[in-house]
Coordinates of N, CA and C in Angstrom, one line a residue:
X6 N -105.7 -34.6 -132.4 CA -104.7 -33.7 -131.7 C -105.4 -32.6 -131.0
X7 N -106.1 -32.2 -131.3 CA -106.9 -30.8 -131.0 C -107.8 -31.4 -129.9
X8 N -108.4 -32.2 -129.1 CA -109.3 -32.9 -128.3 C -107.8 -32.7 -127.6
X9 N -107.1 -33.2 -127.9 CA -106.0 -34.3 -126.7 C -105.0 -32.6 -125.9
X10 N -105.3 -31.4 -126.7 CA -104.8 -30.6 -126.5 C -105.8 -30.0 -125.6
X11 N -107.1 -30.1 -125.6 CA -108.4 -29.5 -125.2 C -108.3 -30.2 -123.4
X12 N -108.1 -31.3 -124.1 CA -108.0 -32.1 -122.4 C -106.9 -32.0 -121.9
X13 N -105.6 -31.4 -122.1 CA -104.6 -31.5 -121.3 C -104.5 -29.9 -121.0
X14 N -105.4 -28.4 -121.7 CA -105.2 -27.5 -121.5 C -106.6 -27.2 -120.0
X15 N -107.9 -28.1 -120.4 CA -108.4 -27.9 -119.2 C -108.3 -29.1 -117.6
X16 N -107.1 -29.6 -117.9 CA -106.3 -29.9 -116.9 C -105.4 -29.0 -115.8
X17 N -104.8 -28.7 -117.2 CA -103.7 -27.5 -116.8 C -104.7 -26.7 -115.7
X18 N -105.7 -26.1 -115.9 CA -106.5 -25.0 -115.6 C -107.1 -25.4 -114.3
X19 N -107.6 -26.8 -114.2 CA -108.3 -27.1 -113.0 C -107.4 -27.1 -111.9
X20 N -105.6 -27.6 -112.2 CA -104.7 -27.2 -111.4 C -104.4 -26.2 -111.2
X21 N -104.6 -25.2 -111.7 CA -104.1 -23.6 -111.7 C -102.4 -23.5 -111.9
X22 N -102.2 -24.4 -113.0 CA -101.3 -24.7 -113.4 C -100.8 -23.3 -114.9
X23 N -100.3 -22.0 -114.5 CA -100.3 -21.5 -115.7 C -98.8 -21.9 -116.9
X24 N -98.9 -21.6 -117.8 CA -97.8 -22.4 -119.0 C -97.3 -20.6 -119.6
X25 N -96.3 -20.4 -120.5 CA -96.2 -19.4 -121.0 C -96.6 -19.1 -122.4
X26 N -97.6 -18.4 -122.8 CA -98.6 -17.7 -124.4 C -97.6 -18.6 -125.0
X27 N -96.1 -18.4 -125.3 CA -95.8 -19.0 -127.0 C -94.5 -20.2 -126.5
X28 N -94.8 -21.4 -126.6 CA -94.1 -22.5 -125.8 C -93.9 -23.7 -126.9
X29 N -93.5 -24.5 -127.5 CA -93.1 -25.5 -128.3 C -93.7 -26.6 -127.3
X30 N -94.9 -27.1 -128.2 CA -95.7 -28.4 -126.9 C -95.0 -30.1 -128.3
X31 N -95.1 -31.1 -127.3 CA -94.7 -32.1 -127.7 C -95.8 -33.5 -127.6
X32 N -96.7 -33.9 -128.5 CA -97.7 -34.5 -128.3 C -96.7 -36.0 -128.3
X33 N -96.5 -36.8 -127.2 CA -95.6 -38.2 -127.4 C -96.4 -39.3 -127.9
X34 N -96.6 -39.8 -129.0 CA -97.3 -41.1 -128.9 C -96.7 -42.1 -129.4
X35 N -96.1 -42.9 -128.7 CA -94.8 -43.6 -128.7 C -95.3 -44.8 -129.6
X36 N -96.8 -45.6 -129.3 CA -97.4 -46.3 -130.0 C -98.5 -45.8 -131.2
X37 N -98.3 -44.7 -131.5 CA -98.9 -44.5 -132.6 C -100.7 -43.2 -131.7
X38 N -100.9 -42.6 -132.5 CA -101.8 -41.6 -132.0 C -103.1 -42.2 -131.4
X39 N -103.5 -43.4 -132.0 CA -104.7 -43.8 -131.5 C -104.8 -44.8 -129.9
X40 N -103.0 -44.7 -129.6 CA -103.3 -45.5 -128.3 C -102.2 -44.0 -127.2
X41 N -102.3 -43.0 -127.7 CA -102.0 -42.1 -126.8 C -102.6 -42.1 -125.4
X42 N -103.7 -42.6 -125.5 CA -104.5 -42.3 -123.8 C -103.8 -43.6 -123.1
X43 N -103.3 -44.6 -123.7 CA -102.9 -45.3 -123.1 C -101.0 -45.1 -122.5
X44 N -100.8 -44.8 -123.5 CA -99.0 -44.7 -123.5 C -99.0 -43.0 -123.9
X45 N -98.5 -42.5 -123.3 CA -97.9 -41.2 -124.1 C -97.9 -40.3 -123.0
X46 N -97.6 -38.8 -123.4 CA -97.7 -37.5 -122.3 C -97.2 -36.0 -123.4
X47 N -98.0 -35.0 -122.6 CA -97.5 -34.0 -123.5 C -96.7 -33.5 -122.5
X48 N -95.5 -32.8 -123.5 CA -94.2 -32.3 -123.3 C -94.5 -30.6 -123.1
X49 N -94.2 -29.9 -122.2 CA -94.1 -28.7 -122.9 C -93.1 -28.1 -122.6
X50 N -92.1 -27.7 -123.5 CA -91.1 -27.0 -123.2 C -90.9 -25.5 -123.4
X51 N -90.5 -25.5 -122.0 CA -90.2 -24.3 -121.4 C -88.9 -23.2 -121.5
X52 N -87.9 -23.9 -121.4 CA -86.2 -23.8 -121.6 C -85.3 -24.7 -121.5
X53 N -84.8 -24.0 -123.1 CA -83.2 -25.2 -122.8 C -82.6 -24.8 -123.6
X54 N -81.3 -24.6 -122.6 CA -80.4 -23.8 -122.1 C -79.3 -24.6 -121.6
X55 N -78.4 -24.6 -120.8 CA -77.3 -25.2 -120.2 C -78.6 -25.9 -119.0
X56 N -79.7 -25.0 -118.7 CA -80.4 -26.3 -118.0 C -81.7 -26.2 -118.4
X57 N -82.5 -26.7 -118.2 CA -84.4 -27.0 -119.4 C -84.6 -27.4 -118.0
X58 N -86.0 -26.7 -118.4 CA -87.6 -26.8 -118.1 C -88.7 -27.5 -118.5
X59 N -89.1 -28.2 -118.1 CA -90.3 -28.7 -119.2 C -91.7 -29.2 -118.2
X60 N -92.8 -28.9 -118.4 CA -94.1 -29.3 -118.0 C -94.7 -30.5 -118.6
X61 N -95.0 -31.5 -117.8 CA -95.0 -32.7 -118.6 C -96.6 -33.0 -117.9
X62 N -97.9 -33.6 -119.0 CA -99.0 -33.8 -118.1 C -99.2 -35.3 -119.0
X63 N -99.4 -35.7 -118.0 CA -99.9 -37.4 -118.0 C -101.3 -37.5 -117.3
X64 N -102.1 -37.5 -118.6 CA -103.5 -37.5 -118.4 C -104.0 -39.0 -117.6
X65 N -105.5 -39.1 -116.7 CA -105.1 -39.7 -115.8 C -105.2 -41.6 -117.2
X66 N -104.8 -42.6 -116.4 CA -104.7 -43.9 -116.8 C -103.7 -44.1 -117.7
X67 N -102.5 -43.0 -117.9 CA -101.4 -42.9 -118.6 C -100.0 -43.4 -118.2
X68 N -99.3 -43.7 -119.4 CA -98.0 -44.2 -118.8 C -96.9 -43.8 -120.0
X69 N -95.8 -43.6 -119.5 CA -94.7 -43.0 -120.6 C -93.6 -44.3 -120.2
X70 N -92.8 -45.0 -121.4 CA -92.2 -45.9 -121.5 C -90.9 -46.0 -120.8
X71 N -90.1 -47.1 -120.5 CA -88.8 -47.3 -120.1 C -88.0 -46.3 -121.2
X72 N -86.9 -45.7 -120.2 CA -85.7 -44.8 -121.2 C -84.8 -44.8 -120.0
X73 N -83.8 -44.3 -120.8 CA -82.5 -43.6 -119.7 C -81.9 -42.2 -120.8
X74 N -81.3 -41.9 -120.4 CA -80.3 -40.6 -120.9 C -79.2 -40.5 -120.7
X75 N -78.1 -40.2 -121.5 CA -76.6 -40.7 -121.0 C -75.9 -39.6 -120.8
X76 N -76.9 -38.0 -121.4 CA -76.1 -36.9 -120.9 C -77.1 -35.9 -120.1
X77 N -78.2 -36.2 -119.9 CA -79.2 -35.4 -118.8 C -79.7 -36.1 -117.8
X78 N -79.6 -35.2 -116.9 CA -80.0 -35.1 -115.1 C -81.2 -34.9 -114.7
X79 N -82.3 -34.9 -114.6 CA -84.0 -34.7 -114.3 C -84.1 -34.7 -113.0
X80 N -85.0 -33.7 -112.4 CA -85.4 -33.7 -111.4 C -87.0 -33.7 -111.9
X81 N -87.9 -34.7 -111.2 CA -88.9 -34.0 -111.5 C -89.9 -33.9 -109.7
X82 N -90.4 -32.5 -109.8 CA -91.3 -31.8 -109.2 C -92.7 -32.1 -109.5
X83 N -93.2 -32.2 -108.5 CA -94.6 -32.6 -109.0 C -95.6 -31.9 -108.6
X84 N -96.5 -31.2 -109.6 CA -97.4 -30.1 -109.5 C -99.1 -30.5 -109.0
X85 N -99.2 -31.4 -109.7 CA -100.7 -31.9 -109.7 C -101.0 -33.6 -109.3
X86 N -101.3 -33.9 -108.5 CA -101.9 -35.0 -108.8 C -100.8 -36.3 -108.3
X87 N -101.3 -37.1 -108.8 CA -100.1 -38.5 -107.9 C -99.1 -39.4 -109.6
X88 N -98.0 -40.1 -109.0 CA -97.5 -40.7 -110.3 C -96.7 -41.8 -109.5
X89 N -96.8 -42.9 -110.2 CA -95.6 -44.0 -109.7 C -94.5 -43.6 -110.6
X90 N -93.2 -43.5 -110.1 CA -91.9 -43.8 -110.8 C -91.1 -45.1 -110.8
X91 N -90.5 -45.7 -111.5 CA -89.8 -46.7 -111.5 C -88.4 -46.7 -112.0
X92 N -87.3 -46.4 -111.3 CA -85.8 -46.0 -111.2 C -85.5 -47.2 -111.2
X93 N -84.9 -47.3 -112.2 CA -83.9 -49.1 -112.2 C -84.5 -50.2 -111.2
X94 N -85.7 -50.3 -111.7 CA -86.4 -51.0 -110.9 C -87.2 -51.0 -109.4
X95 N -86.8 -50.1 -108.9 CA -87.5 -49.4 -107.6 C -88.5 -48.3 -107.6
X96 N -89.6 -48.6 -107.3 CA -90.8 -48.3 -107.4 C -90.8 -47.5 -106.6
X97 N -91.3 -45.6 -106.7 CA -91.8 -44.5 -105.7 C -92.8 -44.1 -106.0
X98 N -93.6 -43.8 -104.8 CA -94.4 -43.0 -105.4 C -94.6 -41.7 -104.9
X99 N -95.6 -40.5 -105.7 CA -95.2 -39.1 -105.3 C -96.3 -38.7 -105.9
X100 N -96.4 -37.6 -105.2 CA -97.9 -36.4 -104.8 C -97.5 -35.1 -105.0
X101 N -98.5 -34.3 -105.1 CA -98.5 -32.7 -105.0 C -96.6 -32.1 -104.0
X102 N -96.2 -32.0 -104.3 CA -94.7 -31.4 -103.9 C -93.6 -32.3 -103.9
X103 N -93.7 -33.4 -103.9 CA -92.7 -34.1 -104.1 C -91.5 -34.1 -104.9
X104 N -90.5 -34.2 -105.1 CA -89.3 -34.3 -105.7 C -88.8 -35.7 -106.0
X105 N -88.5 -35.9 -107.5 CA -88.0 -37.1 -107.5 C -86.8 -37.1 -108.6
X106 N -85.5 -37.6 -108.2 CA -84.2 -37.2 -108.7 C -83.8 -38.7 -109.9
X107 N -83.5 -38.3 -111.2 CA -83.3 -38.9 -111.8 C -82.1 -39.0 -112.6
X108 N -81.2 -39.7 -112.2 CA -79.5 -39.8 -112.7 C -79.2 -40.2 -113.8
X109 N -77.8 -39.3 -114.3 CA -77.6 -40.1 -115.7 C -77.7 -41.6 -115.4
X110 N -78.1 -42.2 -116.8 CA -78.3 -43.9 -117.1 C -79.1 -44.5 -116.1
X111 N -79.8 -43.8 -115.4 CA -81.4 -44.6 -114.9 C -82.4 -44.9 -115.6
X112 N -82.1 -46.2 -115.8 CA -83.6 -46.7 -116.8 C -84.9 -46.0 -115.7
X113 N -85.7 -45.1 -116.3 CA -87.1 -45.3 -115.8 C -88.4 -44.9 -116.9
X114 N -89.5 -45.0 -115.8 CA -90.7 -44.7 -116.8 C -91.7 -44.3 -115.6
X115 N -93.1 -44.2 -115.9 CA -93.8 -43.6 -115.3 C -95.3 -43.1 -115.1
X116 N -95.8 -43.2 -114.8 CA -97.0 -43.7 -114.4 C -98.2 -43.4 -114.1
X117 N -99.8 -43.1 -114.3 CA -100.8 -42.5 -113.1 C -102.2 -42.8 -113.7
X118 N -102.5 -43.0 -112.7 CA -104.3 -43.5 -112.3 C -105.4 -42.6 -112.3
X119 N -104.6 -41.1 -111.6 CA -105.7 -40.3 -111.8 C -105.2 -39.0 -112.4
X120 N -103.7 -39.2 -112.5 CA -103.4 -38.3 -113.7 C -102.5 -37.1 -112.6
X121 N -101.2 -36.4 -113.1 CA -100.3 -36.0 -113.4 C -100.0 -35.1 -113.9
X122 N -99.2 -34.0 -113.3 CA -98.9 -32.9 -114.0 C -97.1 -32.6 -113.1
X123 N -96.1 -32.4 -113.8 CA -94.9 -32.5 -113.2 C -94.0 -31.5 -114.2
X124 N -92.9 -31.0 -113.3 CA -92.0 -30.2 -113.9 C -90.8 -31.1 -114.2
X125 N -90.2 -31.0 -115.0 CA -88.9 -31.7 -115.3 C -88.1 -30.5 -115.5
X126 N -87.0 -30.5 -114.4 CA -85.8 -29.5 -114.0 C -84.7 -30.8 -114.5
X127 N -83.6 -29.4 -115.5 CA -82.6 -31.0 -115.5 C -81.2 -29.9 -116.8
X128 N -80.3 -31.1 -116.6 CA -79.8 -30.1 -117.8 C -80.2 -30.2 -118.8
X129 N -79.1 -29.7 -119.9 CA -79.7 -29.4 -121.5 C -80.3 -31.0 -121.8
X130 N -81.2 -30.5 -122.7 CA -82.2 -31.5 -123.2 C -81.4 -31.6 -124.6
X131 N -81.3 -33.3 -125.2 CA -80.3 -33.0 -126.2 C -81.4 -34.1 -127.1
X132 N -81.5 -33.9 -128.0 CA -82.6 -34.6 -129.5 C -82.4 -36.3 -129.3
X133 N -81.4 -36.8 -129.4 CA -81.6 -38.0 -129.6 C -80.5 -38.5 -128.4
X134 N -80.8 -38.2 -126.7 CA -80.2 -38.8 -125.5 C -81.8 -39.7 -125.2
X135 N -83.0 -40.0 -125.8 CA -83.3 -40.6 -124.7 C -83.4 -42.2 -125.9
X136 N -82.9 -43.3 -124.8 CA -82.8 -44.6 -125.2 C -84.2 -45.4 -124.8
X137 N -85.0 -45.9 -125.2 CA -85.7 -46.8 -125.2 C -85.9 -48.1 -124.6
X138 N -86.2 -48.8 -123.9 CA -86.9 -50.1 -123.5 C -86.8 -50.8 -124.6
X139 N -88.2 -50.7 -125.4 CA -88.6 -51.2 -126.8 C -87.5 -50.2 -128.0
X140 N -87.2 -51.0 -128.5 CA -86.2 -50.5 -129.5 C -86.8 -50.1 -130.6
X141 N -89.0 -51.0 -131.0 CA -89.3 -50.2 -131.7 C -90.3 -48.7 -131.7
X142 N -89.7 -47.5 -130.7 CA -89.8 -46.6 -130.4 C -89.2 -45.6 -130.7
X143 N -87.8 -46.0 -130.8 CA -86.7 -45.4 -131.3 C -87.0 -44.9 -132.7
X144 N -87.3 -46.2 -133.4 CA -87.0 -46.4 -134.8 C -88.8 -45.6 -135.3
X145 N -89.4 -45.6 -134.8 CA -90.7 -44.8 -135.1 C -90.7 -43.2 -135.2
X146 N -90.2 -42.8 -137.0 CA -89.9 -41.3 -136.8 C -91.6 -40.3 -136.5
X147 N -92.4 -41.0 -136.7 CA -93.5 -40.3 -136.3 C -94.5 -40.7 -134.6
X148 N -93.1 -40.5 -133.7 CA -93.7 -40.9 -133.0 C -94.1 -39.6 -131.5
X149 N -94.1 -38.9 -131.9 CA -94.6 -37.2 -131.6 C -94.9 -35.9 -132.4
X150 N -96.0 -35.4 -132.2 CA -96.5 -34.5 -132.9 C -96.0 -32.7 -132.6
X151 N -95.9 -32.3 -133.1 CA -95.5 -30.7 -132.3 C -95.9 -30.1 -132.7
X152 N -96.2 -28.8 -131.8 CA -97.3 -27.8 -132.0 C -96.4 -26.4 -131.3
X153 N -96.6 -25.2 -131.8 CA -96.8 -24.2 -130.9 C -97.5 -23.4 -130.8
X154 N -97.4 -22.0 -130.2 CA -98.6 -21.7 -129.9 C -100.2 -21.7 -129.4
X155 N -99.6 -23.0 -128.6 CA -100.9 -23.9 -128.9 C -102.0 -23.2 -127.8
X156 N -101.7 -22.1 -126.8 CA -102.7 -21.8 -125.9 C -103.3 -21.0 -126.4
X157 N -103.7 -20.5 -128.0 CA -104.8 -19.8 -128.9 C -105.3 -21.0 -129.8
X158 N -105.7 -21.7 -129.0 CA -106.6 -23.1 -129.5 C -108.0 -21.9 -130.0

């Protein structure tokens, strides 16, 4: 956990990407911790509220799984780096500024080669709205770690 926090905080930094001192971070490892570099992304949230914030970095050769949400809206803005998205099957892809809009009940997931750093604007973020691909994702209660405070590493 501490390595994977080391690499995604001197990421952050090579982007000049700053985060806020005391933030609730979300380590995802959907397949279990030891294949994080393959599948996963850290979360960090920022606010939520009637609408959330969140900093999401997908270190590079990473991918986050099929989902949809049946009560939140995502916009995601893209800070660093390049990502494929895949919206109900239709493939985009996007770079440093880009905007990409994500509707209730759009299956997607997501993607990068050289690695990722994006903002997710959207409404309230709600515990158990995001649905799964793989159903056994769902059912995996250890399948993110959380931390705060975490920029006094």
């Amino acid at each position: 956990v501490y390595q994977i926090m080391v690499r995604v905080r001197e990421f952050l930094e090579q982007s000049k990407i700053f985060v806020p001192d005391k933030v609730d971070v979300e380590i995802s490892h959907h397949y279990g911790i030891d294949n994080f570099y393959d599948v996963g992304a850290v979360i960090i949230n920022c606010i939520n509220r009637q609408y959330c914030k969140k900093i999401i970095v997908l270190l590079p050769g990473q991918s986050h799984p099929g989902h949809f949400h049946k009560q939140k809206e995502e916009t995601f803005h893209i800070l660093a780096g390049k990502m494929q998205v895949n919206l109900d099957g239709r493939q985009k892809e996007g770079g440093v500024g880009d905007l990409i809009l994500v509707e209730r009940g759009v299956k997607h997931n997501f993607k990068t080669e050289v690695g990722a750093i994006f903002e997710e604007v959207s409404t309230t973020h709600y515990k158990d709205d995001s649905f799964y691909d793989d159903e056994k994702i769902a059912s995996n209660p250890d399948r993110k770690t959380k931390l705060t405070y975490w920029l006094n590493l």
